[in-house]
């Protein structure tokens, strides 16, 4: 049960309680998530946190303007991603129309982005036409991007300890987990036990021929089955999709913030309400 005065929505057999904050800044602690969670959570609840605020709080930002694109990065951007995936492989594999449209209009800055992926994660991830290695372009200021969090399982356990209740804390990424022949896998570099991770481009291609299971749990404070982890992660993702301020891709930035992607400031990001986490409770 829940007090009607507390903001919440019902999703099937679960109650979803959003935790709303300002923009969590680089190297800032997570008290704006942990304090309300400590107050609102009950034993048995789940706290699901998006990966980007965790990563930004760890200072895992990279300024892409400091990278000079190599010939490989230029080829991967223009020939491989924009044309081959935008006009041939994408339509052939029936990937999302939104993704195809975005690939066909890749900006010049994507070349530097590909160079970042190449240097930090290697060709296996750079070959992926979009959302490479879970790097987030949409919630960072200026020409910065955020990498995946460092050791999300450890972070989840530390947050649980600070909450001080018998709850389950999970950090998730919206990039997909797929299933084929009863086995789970993702292109992302990391995932919870039971999901084969770090498949990069090869996981992405295989995933187009497999069942998309939704968002990927990156780390969890408890040992949790993949099925339960995916269920809870997708309930959290359903709530995020309902928000008008959601910035799922870099192309949503101008619509939400009213400024170009390259000109976003911390002040711009702090001007809207963020929902970096939700509490999920069985009814």
mmCIF file of N, CA and C in Angstrom, residues 99-146:
data_model
loop_
_atom_site.group_PDB
_atom_site.id
_atom_site.type_symbol
_atom_site.label_atom_id
_atom_site.label_comp_id
_atom_site.label_asym_id
_atom_site.label_seq_id
_atom_site.Cartn_x
_atom_site.Cartn_y
_atom_site.Cartn_z
ATOM 1 N N UNK A 99 15.968 4.898 -35.513
ATOM 2 C CA UNK A 99 17.415 4.676 -35.584
ATOM 3 C C UNK A 99 17.918 4.863 -37.004
ATOM 4 N N UNK A 100 17.183 4.339 -37.975
ATOM 5 C CA UNK A 100 17.575 4.485 -39.381
ATOM 6 C C UNK A 100 17.621 5.959 -39.769
ATOM 7 N N UNK A 101 16.597 6.706 -39.388
ATOM 8 C CA UNK A 101 16.557 8.139 -39.718
ATOM 9 C C UNK A 101 17.717 8.881 -39.068
ATOM 10 N N UNK A 102 18.033 8.528 -37.827
ATOM 11 C CA UNK A 102 19.150 9.176 -37.138
ATOM 12 C C UNK A 102 20.480 8.846 -37.801
ATOM 13 N N UNK A 103 20.637 7.606 -38.246
ATOM 14 C CA UNK A 103 21.878 7.212 -38.924
ATOM 15 C C UNK A 103 22.056 7.986 -40.227
ATOM 16 N N UNK A 104 20.977 8.206 -40.933
ATOM 17 C CA UNK A 104 21.066 8.885 -42.224
ATOM 18 C C UNK A 104 21.427 10.363 -42.088
ATOM 19 N N UNK A 105 21.285 10.909 -40.893
ATOM 20 C CA UNK A 105 21.622 12.329 -40.697
ATOM 21 C C UNK A 105 22.683 12.510 -39.608
ATOM 22 N N UNK A 106 23.615 11.565 -39.533
ATOM 23 C CA UNK A 106 24.680 11.660 -38.540
ATOM 24 C C UNK A 106 25.465 12.966 -38.707
ATOM 25 N N UNK A 107 25.641 13.721 -37.631
ATOM 26 C CA UNK A 107 26.389 14.986 -37.731
ATOM 27 C C UNK A 107 27.891 14.747 -37.809
ATOM 28 N N UNK A 108 28.621 15.789 -38.161
ATOM 29 C CA UNK A 108 30.079 15.725 -38.293
ATOM 30 C C UNK A 108 30.738 15.278 -36.989
ATOM 31 N N UNK A 109 30.149 15.655 -35.846
ATOM 32 C CA UNK A 109 30.748 15.338 -34.546
ATOM 33 C C UNK A 109 30.786 13.841 -34.263
ATOM 34 N N UNK A 110 30.010 13.068 -35.021
ATOM 35 C CA UNK A 110 29.989 11.627 -34.795
ATOM 36 C C UNK A 110 31.349 10.998 -35.060
ATOM 37 N N UNK A 111 32.159 11.630 -35.922
ATOM 38 C CA UNK A 111 33.490 11.085 -36.212
ATOM 39 C C UNK A 111 34.359 11.073 -34.955
ATOM 40 N N UNK A 112 34.303 12.150 -34.184
ATOM 41 C CA UNK A 112 35.058 12.194 -32.927
ATOM 42 C C UNK A 112 34.493 11.189 -31.929
ATOM 43 N N UNK A 113 33.170 11.044 -31.959
ATOM 44 C CA UNK A 113 32.530 10.072 -31.068
ATOM 45 C C UNK A 113 33.024 8.653 -31.373
ATOM 46 N N UNK A 114 33.100 8.323 -32.651
ATOM 47 C CA UNK A 114 33.591 6.998 -33.040
ATOM 48 C C UNK A 114 35.037 6.802 -32.587
ATOM 49 N N UNK A 115 35.821 7.873 -32.637
ATOM 50 C CA UNK A 115 37.211 7.784 -32.190
ATOM 51 C C UNK A 115 37.274 7.484 -30.693
ATOM 52 N N UNK A 116 36.388 8.105 -29.916
ATOM 53 C CA UNK A 116 36.310 7.819 -28.479
ATOM 54 C C UNK A 116 36.012 6.335 -28.253
ATOM 55 N N UNK A 117 35.034 5.821 -28.982
ATOM 56 C CA UNK A 117 34.661 4.408 -28.828
ATOM 57 C C UNK A 117 35.835 3.507 -29.205
ATOM 58 N N UNK A 118 36.487 3.832 -30.308
ATOM 59 C CA UNK A 118 37.633 3.035 -30.742
ATOM 60 C C UNK A 118 38.735 3.003 -29.687
ATOM 61 N N UNK A 119 39.047 4.162 -29.137
ATOM 62 C CA UNK A 119 40.154 4.236 -28.193
ATOM 63 C C UNK A 119 39.833 3.608 -26.845
ATOM 64 N N UNK A 120 38.587 3.785 -26.389
ATOM 65 C CA UNK A 120 38.230 3.319 -25.047
ATOM 66 C C UNK A 120 37.679 1.902 -25.021
ATOM 67 N N UNK A 121 37.025 1.479 -26.105
ATOM 68 C CA UNK A 121 36.354 0.171 -26.093
ATOM 69 C C UNK A 121 36.744 -0.745 -27.246
ATOM 70 N N UNK A 122 37.391 -0.226 -28.282
ATOM 71 C CA UNK A 122 37.871 -1.062 -29.359
ATOM 72 C C UNK A 122 36.896 -1.222 -30.513
ATOM 73 N N UNK A 123 37.377 -1.869 -31.559
ATOM 74 C CA UNK A 123 36.626 -2.013 -32.808
ATOM 75 C C UNK A 123 35.328 -2.789 -32.617
ATOM 76 N N UNK A 124 35.339 -3.775 -31.732
ATOM 77 C CA UNK A 124 34.146 -4.602 -31.506
ATOM 78 C C UNK A 124 32.934 -3.750 -31.145
ATOM 79 N N UNK A 125 33.155 -2.681 -30.404
ATOM 80 C CA UNK A 125 32.047 -1.798 -30.023
ATOM 81 C C UNK A 125 31.854 -0.671 -31.042
ATOM 82 N N UNK A 126 32.939 -0.205 -31.645
ATOM 83 C CA UNK A 126 32.837 0.889 -32.617
ATOM 84 C C UNK A 126 32.090 0.474 -33.879
ATOM 85 N N UNK A 127 32.101 -0.806 -34.194
ATOM 86 C CA UNK A 127 31.364 -1.297 -35.364
ATOM 87 C C UNK A 127 29.851 -1.176 -35.194
ATOM 88 N N UNK A 128 29.388 -1.102 -33.955
ATOM 89 C CA UNK A 128 27.955 -0.939 -33.707
ATOM 90 C C UNK A 128 27.548 0.425 -34.264
ATOM 91 N N UNK A 129 26.491 0.487 -35.063
ATOM 92 C CA UNK A 129 26.171 1.752 -35.736
ATOM 93 C C UNK A 129 25.686 2.858 -34.803
ATOM 94 N N UNK A 130 25.161 2.502 -33.636
ATOM 95 C CA UNK A 130 24.649 3.519 -32.708
ATOM 96 C C UNK A 130 24.689 2.967 -31.286
ATOM 97 N N UNK A 131 24.598 3.875 -30.304
ATOM 98 C CA UNK A 131 24.589 3.491 -28.877
ATOM 99 C C UNK A 131 25.760 2.585 -28.533
ATOM 100 N N UNK A 132 26.918 2.913 -29.008
ATOM 101 C CA UNK A 132 28.101 2.085 -28.814
ATOM 102 C C UNK A 132 28.526 2.051 -27.351
ATOM 103 N N UNK A 133 28.695 0.831 -26.837
ATOM 104 C CA UNK A 133 29.263 0.602 -25.496
ATOM 105 C C UNK A 133 28.492 1.315 -24.385
ATOM 106 N N UNK A 134 27.241 1.655 -24.646
ATOM 107 C CA UNK A 134 26.432 2.308 -23.624
ATOM 108 C C UNK A 134 26.817 3.742 -23.340
ATOM 109 N N UNK A 135 27.625 4.360 -24.204
ATOM 110 C CA UNK A 135 28.012 5.767 -24.003
ATOM 111 C C UNK A 135 26.800 6.660 -24.201
ATOM 112 N N UNK A 136 26.546 7.554 -23.251
ATOM 113 C CA UNK A 136 25.367 8.416 -23.292
ATOM 114 C C UNK A 136 25.751 9.818 -23.757
ATOM 115 N N UNK A 137 25.162 10.240 -24.868
ATOM 116 C CA UNK A 137 25.433 11.565 -25.418
ATOM 117 C C UNK A 137 24.420 12.612 -24.966
ATOM 118 N N UNK A 138 23.307 12.188 -24.359
ATOM 119 C CA UNK A 138 22.166 13.089 -24.214
ATOM 120 C C UNK A 138 22.051 13.780 -22.866
ATOM 121 N N UNK A 139 22.783 13.348 -21.859
ATOM 122 C CA UNK A 139 22.613 13.940 -20.532
ATOM 123 C C UNK A 139 23.906 14.507 -19.969
ATOM 124 N N UNK A 140 24.748 14.990 -20.859
ATOM 125 C CA UNK A 140 26.018 15.575 -20.446
ATOM 126 C C UNK A 140 26.184 16.947 -21.096
ATOM 127 N N UNK A 141 26.886 17.857 -20.442
ATOM 128 C CA UNK A 141 27.015 19.215 -20.976
ATOM 129 C C UNK A 141 27.984 19.314 -22.145
ATOM 130 N N UNK A 142 27.735 20.287 -23.014
ATOM 131 C CA UNK A 142 28.648 20.615 -24.102
ATOM 132 C C UNK A 142 28.988 19.434 -24.985
ATOM 133 N N UNK A 143 30.268 19.244 -25.223
ATOM 134 C CA UNK A 143 30.727 18.156 -26.095
ATOM 135 C C UNK A 143 31.131 16.926 -25.282
ATOM 136 N N UNK A 144 30.692 16.869 -24.042
ATOM 137 C CA UNK A 144 31.000 15.721 -23.193
ATOM 138 C C UNK A 144 29.989 14.588 -23.392
ATOM 139 N N UNK A 145 30.433 13.388 -23.115
ATOM 140 C CA UNK A 145 29.566 12.211 -23.060
ATOM 141 C C UNK A 145 29.887 11.478 -21.764
ATOM 142 N N UNK A 146 28.950 10.641 -21.323
ATOM 143 C CA UNK A 146 29.223 9.857 -20.117
ATOM 144 C C UNK A 146 29.374 8.386 -20.473
#
